[in-house]
mmCIF file of N, CA and C in Angstrom:
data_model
loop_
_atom_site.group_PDB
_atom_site.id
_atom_site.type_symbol
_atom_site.label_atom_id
_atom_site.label_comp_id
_atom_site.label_asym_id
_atom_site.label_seq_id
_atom_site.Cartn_x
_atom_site.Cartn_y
_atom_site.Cartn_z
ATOM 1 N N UNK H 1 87.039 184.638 78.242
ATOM 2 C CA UNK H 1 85.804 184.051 77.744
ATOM 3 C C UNK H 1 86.031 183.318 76.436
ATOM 4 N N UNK H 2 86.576 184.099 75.628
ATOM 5 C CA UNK H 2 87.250 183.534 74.178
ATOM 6 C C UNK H 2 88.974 182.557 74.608
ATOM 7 N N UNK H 3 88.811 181.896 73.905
ATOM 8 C CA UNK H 3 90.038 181.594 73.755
ATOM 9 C C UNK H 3 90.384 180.932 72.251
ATOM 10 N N UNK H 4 91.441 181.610 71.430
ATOM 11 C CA UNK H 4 91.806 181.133 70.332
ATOM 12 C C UNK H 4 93.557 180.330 70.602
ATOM 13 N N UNK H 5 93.442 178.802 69.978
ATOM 14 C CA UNK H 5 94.483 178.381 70.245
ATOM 15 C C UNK H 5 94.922 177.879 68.728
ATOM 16 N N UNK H 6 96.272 178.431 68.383
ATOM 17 C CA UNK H 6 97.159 177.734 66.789
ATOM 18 C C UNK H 6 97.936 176.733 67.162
ATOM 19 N N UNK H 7 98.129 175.924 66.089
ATOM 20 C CA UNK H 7 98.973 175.442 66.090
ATOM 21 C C UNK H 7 99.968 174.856 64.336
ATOM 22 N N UNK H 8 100.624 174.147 64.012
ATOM 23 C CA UNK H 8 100.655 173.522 63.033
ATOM 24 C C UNK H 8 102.408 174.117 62.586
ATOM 25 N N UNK H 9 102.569 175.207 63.402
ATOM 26 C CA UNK H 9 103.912 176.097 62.618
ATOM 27 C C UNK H 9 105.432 174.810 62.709
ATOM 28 N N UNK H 10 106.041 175.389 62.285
ATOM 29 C CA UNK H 10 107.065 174.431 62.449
ATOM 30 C C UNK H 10 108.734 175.386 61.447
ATOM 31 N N UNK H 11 109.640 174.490 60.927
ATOM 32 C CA UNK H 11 110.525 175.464 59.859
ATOM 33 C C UNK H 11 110.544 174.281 59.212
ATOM 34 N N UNK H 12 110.589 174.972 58.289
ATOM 35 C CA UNK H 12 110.201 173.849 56.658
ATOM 36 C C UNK H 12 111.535 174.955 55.535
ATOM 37 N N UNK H 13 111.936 174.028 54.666
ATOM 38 C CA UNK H 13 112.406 175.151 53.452
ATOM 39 C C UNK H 13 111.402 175.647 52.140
ATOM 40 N N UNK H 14 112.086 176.657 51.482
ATOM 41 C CA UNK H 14 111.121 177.473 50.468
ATOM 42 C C UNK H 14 111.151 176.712 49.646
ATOM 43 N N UNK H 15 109.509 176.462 49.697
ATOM 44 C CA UNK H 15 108.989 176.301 48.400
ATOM 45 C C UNK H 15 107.948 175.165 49.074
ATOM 46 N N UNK H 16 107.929 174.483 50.552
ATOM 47 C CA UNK H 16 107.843 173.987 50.937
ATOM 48 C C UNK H 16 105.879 174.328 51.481
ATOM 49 N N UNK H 17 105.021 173.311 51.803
ATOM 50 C CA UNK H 17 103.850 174.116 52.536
ATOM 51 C C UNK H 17 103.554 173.685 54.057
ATOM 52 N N UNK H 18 102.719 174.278 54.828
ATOM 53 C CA UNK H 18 102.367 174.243 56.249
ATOM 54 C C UNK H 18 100.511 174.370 56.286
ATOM 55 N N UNK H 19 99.860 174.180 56.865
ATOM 56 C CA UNK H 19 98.902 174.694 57.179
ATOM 57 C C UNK H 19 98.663 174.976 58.435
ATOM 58 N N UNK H 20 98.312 175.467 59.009
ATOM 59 C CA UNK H 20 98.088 176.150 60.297
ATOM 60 C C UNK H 20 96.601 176.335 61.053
ATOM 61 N N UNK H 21 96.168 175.843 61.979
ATOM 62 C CA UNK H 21 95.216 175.563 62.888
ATOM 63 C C UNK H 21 94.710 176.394 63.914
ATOM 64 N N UNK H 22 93.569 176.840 63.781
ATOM 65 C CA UNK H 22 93.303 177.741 65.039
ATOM 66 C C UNK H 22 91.311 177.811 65.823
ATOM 67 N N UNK H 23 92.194 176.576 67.021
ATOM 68 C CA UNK H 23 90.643 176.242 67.528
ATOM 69 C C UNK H 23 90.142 177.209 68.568
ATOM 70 N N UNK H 24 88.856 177.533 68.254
ATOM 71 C CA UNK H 24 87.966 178.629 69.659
ATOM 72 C C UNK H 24 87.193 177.994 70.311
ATOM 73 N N UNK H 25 87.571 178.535 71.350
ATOM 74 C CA UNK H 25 86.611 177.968 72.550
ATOM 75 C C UNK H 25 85.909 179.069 72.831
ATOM 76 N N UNK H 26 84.733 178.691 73.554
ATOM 77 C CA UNK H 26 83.747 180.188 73.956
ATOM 78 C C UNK H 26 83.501 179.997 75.598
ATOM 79 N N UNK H 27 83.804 180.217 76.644
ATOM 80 C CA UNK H 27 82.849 179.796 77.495
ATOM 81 C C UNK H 27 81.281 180.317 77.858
ATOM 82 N N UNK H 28 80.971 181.027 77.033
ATOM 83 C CA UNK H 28 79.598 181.810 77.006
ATOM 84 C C UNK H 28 78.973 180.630 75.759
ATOM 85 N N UNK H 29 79.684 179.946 74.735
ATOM 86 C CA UNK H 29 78.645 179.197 74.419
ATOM 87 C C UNK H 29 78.594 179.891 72.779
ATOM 88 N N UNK H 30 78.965 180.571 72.500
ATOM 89 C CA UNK H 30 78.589 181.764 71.543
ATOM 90 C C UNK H 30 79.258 180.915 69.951
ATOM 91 N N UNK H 31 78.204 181.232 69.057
ATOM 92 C CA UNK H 31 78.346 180.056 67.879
ATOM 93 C C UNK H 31 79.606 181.009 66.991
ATOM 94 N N UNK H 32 80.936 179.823 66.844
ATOM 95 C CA UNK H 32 81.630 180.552 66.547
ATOM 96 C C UNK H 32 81.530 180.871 64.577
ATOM 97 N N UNK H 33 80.924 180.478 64.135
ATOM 98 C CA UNK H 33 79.931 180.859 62.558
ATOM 99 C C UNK H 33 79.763 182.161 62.589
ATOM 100 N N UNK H 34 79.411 182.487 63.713
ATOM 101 C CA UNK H 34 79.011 184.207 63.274
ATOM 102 C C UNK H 34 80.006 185.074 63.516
ATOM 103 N N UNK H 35 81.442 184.662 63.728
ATOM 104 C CA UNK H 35 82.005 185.632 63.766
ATOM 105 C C UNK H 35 83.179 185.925 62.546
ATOM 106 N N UNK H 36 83.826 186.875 61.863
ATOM 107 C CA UNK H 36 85.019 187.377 61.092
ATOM 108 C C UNK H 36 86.156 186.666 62.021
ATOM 109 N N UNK H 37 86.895 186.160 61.452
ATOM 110 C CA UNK H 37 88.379 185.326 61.467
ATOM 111 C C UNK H 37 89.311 185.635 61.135
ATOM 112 N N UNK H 38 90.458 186.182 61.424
ATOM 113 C CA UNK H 38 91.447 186.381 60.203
ATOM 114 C C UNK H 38 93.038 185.822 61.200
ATOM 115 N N UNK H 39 93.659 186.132 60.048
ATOM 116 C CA UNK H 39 94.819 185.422 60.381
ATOM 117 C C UNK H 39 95.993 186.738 60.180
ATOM 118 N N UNK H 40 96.985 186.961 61.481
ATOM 119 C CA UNK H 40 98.076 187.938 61.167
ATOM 120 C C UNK H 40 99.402 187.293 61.399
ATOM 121 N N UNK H 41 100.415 188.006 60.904
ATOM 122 C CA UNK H 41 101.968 187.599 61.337
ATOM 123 C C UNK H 41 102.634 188.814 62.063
ATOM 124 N N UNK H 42 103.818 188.483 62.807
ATOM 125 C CA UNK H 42 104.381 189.340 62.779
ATOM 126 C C UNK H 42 105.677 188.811 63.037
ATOM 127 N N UNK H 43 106.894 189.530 62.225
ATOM 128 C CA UNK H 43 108.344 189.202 62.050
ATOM 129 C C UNK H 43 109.039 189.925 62.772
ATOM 130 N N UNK H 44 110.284 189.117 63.152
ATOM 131 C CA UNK H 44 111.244 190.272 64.106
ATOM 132 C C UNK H 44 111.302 191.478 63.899
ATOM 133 N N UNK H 45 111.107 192.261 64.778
ATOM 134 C CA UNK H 45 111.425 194.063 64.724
ATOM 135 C C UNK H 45 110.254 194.495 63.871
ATOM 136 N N UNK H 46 109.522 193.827 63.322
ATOM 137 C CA UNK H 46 108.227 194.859 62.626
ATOM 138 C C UNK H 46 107.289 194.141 62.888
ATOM 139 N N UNK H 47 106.116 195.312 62.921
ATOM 140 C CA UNK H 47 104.625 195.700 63.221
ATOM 141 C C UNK H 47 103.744 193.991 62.740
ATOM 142 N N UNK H 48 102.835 193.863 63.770
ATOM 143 C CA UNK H 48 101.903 192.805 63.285
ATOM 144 C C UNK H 48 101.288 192.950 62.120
ATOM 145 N N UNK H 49 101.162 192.282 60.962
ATOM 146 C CA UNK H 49 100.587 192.488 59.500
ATOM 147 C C UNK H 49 99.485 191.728 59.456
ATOM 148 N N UNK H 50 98.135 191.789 58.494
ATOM 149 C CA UNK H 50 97.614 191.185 58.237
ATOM 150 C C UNK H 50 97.684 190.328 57.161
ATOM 151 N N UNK H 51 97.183 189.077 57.242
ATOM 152 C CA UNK H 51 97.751 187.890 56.251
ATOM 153 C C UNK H 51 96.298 187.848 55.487
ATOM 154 N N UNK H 52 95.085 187.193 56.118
ATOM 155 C CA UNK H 52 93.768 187.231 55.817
ATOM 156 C C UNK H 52 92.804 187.054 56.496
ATOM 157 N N UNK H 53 91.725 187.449 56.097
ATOM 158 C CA UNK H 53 90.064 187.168 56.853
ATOM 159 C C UNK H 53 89.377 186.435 56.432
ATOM 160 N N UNK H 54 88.675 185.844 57.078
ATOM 161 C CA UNK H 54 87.385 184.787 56.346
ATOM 162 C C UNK H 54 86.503 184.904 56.907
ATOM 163 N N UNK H 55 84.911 185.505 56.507
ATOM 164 C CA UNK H 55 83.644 186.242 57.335
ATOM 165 C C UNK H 55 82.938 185.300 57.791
ATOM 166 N N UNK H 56 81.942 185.143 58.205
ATOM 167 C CA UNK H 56 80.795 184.273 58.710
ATOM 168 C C UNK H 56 80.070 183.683 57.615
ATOM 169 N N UNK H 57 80.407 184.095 56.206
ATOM 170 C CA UNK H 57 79.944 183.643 54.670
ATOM 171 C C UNK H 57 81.263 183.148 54.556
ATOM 172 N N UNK H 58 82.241 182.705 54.619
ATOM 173 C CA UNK H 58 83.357 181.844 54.089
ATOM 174 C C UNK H 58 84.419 183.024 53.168
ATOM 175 N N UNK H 59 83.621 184.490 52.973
ATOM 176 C CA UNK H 59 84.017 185.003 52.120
ATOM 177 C C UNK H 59 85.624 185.392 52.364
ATOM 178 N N UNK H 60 86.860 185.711 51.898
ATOM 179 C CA UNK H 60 87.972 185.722 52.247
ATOM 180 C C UNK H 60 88.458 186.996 51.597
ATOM 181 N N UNK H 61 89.527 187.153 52.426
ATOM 182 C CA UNK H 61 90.289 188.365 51.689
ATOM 183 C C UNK H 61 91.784 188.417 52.010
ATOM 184 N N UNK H 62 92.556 189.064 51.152
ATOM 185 C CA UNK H 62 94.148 188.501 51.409
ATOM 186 C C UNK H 62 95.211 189.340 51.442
ATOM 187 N N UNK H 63 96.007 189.657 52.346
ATOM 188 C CA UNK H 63 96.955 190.851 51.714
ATOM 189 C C UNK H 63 97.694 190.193 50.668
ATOM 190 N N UNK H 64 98.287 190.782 49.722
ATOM 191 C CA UNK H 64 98.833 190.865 48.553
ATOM 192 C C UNK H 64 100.068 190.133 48.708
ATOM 193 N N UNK H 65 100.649 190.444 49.821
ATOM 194 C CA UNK H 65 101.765 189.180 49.659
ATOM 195 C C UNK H 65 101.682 187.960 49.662
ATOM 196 N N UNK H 66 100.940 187.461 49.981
ATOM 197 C CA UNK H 66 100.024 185.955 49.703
ATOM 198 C C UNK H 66 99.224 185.164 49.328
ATOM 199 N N UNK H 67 98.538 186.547 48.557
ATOM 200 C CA UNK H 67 97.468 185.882 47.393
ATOM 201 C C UNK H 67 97.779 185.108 46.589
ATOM 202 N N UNK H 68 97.028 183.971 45.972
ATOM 203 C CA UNK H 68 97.245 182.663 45.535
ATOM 204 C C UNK H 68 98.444 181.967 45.916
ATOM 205 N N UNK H 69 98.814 182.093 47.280
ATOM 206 C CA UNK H 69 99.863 181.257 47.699
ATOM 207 C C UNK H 69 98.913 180.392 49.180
ATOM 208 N N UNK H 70 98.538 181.608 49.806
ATOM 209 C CA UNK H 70 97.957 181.044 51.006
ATOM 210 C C UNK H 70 96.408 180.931 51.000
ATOM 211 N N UNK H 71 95.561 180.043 51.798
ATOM 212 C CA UNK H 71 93.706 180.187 51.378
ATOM 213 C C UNK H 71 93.685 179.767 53.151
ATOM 214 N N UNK H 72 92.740 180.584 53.569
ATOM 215 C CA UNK H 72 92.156 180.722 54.780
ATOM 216 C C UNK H 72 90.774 179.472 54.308
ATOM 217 N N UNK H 73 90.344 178.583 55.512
ATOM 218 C CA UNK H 73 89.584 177.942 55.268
ATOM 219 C C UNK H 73 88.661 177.781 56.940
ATOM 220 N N UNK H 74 87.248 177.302 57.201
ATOM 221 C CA UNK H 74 86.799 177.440 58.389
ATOM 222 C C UNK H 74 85.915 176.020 58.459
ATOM 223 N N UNK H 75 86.131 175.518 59.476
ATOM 224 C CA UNK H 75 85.123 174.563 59.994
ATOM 225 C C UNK H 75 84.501 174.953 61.153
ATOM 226 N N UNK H 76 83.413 175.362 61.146
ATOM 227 C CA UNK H 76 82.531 175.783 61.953
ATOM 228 C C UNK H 76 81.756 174.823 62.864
ATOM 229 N N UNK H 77 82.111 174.063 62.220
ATOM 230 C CA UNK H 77 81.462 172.233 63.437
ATOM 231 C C UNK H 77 82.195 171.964 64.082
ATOM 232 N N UNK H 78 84.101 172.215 63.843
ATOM 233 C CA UNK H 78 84.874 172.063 64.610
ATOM 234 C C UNK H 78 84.955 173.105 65.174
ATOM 235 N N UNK H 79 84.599 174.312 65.057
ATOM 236 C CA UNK H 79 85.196 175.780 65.778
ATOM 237 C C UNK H 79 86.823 175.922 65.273
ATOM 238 N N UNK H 80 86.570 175.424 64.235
ATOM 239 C CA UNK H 80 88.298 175.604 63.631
ATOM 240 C C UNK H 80 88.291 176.520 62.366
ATOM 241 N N UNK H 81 89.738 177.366 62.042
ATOM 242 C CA UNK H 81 89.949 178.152 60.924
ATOM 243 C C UNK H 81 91.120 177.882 60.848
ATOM 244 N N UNK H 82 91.648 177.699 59.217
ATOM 245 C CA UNK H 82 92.809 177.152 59.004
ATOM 246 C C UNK H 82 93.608 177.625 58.127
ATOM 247 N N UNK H 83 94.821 177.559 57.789
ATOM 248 C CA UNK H 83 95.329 178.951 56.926
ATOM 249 C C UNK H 83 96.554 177.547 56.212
ATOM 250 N N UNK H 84 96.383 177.244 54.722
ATOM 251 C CA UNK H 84 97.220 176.569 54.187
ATOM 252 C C UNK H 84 97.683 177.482 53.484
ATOM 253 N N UNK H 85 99.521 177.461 53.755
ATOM 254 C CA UNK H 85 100.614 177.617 53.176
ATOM 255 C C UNK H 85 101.091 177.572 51.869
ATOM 256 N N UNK H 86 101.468 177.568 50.751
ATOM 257 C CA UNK H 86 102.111 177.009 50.019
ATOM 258 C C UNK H 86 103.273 177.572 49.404
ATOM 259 N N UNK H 87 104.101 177.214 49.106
ATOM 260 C CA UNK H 87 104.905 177.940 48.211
ATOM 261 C C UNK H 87 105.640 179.192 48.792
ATOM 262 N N UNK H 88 106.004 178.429 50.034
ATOM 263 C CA UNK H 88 107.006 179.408 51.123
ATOM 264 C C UNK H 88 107.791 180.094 51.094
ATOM 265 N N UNK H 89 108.212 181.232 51.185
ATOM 266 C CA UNK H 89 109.524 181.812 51.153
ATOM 267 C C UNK H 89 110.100 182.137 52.614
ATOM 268 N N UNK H 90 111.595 182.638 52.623
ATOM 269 C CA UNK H 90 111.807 183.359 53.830
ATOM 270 C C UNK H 90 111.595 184.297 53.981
ATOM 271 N N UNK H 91 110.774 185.392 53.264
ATOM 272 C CA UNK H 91 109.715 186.353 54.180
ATOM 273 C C UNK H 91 108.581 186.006 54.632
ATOM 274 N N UNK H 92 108.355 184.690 54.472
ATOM 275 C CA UNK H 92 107.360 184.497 55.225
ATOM 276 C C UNK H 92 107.527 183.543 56.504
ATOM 277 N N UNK H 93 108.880 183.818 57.100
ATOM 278 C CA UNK H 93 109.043 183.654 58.554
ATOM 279 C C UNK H 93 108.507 185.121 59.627
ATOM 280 N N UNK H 94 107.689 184.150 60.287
ATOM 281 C CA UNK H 94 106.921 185.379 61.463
ATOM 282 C C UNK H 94 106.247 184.390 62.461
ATOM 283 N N UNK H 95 106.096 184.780 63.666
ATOM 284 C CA UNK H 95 104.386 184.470 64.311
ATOM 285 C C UNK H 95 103.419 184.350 63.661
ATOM 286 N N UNK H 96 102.539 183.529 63.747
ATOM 287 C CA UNK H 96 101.648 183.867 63.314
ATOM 288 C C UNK H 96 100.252 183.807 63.709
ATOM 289 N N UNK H 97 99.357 184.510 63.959
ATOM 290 C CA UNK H 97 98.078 184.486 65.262
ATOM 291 C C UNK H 97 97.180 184.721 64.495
ATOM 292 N N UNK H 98 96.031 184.036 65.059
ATOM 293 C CA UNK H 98 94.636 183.995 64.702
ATOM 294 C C UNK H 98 93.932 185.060 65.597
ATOM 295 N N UNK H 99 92.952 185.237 65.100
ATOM 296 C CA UNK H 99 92.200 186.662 65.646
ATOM 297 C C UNK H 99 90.702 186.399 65.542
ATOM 298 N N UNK H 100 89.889 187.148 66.771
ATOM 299 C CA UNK H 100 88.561 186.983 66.110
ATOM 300 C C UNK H 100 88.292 188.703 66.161
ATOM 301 N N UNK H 101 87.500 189.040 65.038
ATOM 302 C CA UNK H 101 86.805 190.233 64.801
ATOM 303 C C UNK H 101 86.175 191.089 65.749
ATOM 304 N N UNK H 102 86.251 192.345 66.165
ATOM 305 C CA UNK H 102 84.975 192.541 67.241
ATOM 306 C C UNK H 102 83.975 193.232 66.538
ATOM 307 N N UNK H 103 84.256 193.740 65.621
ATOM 308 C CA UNK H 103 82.787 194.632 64.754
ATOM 309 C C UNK H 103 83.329 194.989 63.640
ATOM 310 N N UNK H 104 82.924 196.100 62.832
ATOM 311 C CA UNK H 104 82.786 196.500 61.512
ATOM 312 C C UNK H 104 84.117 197.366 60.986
ATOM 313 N N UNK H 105 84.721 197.413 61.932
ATOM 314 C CA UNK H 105 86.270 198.431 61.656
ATOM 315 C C UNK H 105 86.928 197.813 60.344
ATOM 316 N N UNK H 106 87.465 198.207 59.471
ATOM 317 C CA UNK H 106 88.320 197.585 58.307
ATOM 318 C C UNK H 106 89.153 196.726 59.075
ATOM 319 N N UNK H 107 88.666 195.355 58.401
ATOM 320 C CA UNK H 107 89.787 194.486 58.973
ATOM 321 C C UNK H 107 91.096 194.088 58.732
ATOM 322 N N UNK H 108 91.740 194.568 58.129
ATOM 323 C CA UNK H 108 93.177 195.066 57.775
ATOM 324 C C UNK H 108 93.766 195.403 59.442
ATOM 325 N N UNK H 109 93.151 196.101 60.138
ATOM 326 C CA UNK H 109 93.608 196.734 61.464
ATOM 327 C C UNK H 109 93.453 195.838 62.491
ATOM 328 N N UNK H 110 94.722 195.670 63.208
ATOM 329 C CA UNK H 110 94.970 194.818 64.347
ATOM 330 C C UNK H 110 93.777 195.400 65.815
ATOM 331 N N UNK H 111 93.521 196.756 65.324
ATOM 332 C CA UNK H 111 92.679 197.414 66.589
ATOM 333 C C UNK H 111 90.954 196.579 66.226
ATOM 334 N N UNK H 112 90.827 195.838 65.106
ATOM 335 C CA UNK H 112 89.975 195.470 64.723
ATOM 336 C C UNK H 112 89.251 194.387 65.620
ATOM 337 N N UNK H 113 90.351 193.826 66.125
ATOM 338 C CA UNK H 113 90.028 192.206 66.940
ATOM 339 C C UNK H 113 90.378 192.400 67.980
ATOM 340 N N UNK H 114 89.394 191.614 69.044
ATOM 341 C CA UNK H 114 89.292 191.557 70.470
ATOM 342 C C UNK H 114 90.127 190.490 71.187
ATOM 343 N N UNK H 115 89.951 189.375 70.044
ATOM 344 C CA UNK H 115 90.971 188.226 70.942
ATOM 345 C C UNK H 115 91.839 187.860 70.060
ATOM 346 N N UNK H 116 93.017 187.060 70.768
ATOM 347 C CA UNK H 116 93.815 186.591 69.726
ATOM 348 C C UNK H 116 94.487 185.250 70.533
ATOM 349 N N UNK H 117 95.122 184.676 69.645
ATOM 350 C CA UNK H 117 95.850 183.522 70.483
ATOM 351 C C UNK H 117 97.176 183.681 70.480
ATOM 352 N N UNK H 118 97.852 183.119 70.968
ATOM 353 C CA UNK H 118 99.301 183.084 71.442
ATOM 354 C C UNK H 118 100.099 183.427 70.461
ATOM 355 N N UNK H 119 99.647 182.202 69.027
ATOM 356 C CA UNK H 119 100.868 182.298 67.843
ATOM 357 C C UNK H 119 101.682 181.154 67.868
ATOM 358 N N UNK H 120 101.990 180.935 66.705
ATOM 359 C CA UNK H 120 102.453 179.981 66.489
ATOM 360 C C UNK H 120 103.785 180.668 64.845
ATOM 361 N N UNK H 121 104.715 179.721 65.712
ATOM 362 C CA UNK H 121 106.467 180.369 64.846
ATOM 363 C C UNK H 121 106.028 179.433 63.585
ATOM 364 N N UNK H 122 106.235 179.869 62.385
ATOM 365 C CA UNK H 122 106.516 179.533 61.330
ATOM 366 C C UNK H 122 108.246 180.045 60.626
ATOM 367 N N UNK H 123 108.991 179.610 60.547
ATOM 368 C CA UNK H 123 110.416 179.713 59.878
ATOM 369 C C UNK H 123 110.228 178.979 58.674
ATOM 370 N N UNK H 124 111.343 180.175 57.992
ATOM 371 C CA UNK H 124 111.141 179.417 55.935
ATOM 372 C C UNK H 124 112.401 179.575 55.860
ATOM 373 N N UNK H 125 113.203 178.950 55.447
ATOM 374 C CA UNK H 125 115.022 178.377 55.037
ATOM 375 C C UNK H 125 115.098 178.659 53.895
ATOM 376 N N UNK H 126 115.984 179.279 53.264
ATOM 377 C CA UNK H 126 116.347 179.441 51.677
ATOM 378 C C UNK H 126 117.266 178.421 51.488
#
């Protein structure tokens, strides 16, 4: 019914930025404004992490390894949410997938979200 699709990843070197794209489709129609967004990675051999969220108020939140490096942003006319990069390192090579929220669970938790999209490879070169 949902479908979230990324794109934008690519390998760039550190220090370098990306932004990253992630359009929803609904086939029920369902306004995608009202829903929590967030954005996760996950790197070879370890657990999917959370990167950030952005609510149905624009409001955002960030894990700590990327605060003031990365800003989650949403166009809601496009059904788009977008996650600019900056100031890359090579830990921040992973997948990286967009998510939509299903309810009130701390969104830190991958059990949090119902859909997700494929992912899209981001690689960072020292």
């Amino acid at each position: 019914q949902v479908q979230l699709v990324e794109s934008g990843g690519g390998s760039v070197q550190a220090g370098a930025s990306l932004t990253l794209s992630c359009v929803r489709s609904d086939a029920l129609g369902r306004s995608f404004g009202q829903y929590d967004m967030a954005w996760f990675r996950q790197a070879p051999g370890k657990e999917r992490e959370f990167v950030g969220v952005i609510n149905w108020s624009k409001r955002t939140v960030y894990a700590d390894s990327v605060k003031g490096r990365f800003t989650i942003s949403r166009d809601n006319d496009k059904n788009t949410m977008y996650l600019q990069m900056n100031s890359l390192r090579p830990e921040d090579t992973a997948i990286y997938y967009c998510a939509q929220r299903a309810g009130s669970d701390s969104f830190f938790s991958v059990d949090s979200y119902n859909y997700w999209g494929q992912g899209t490879q981001v690689t960072v070169s020292s």
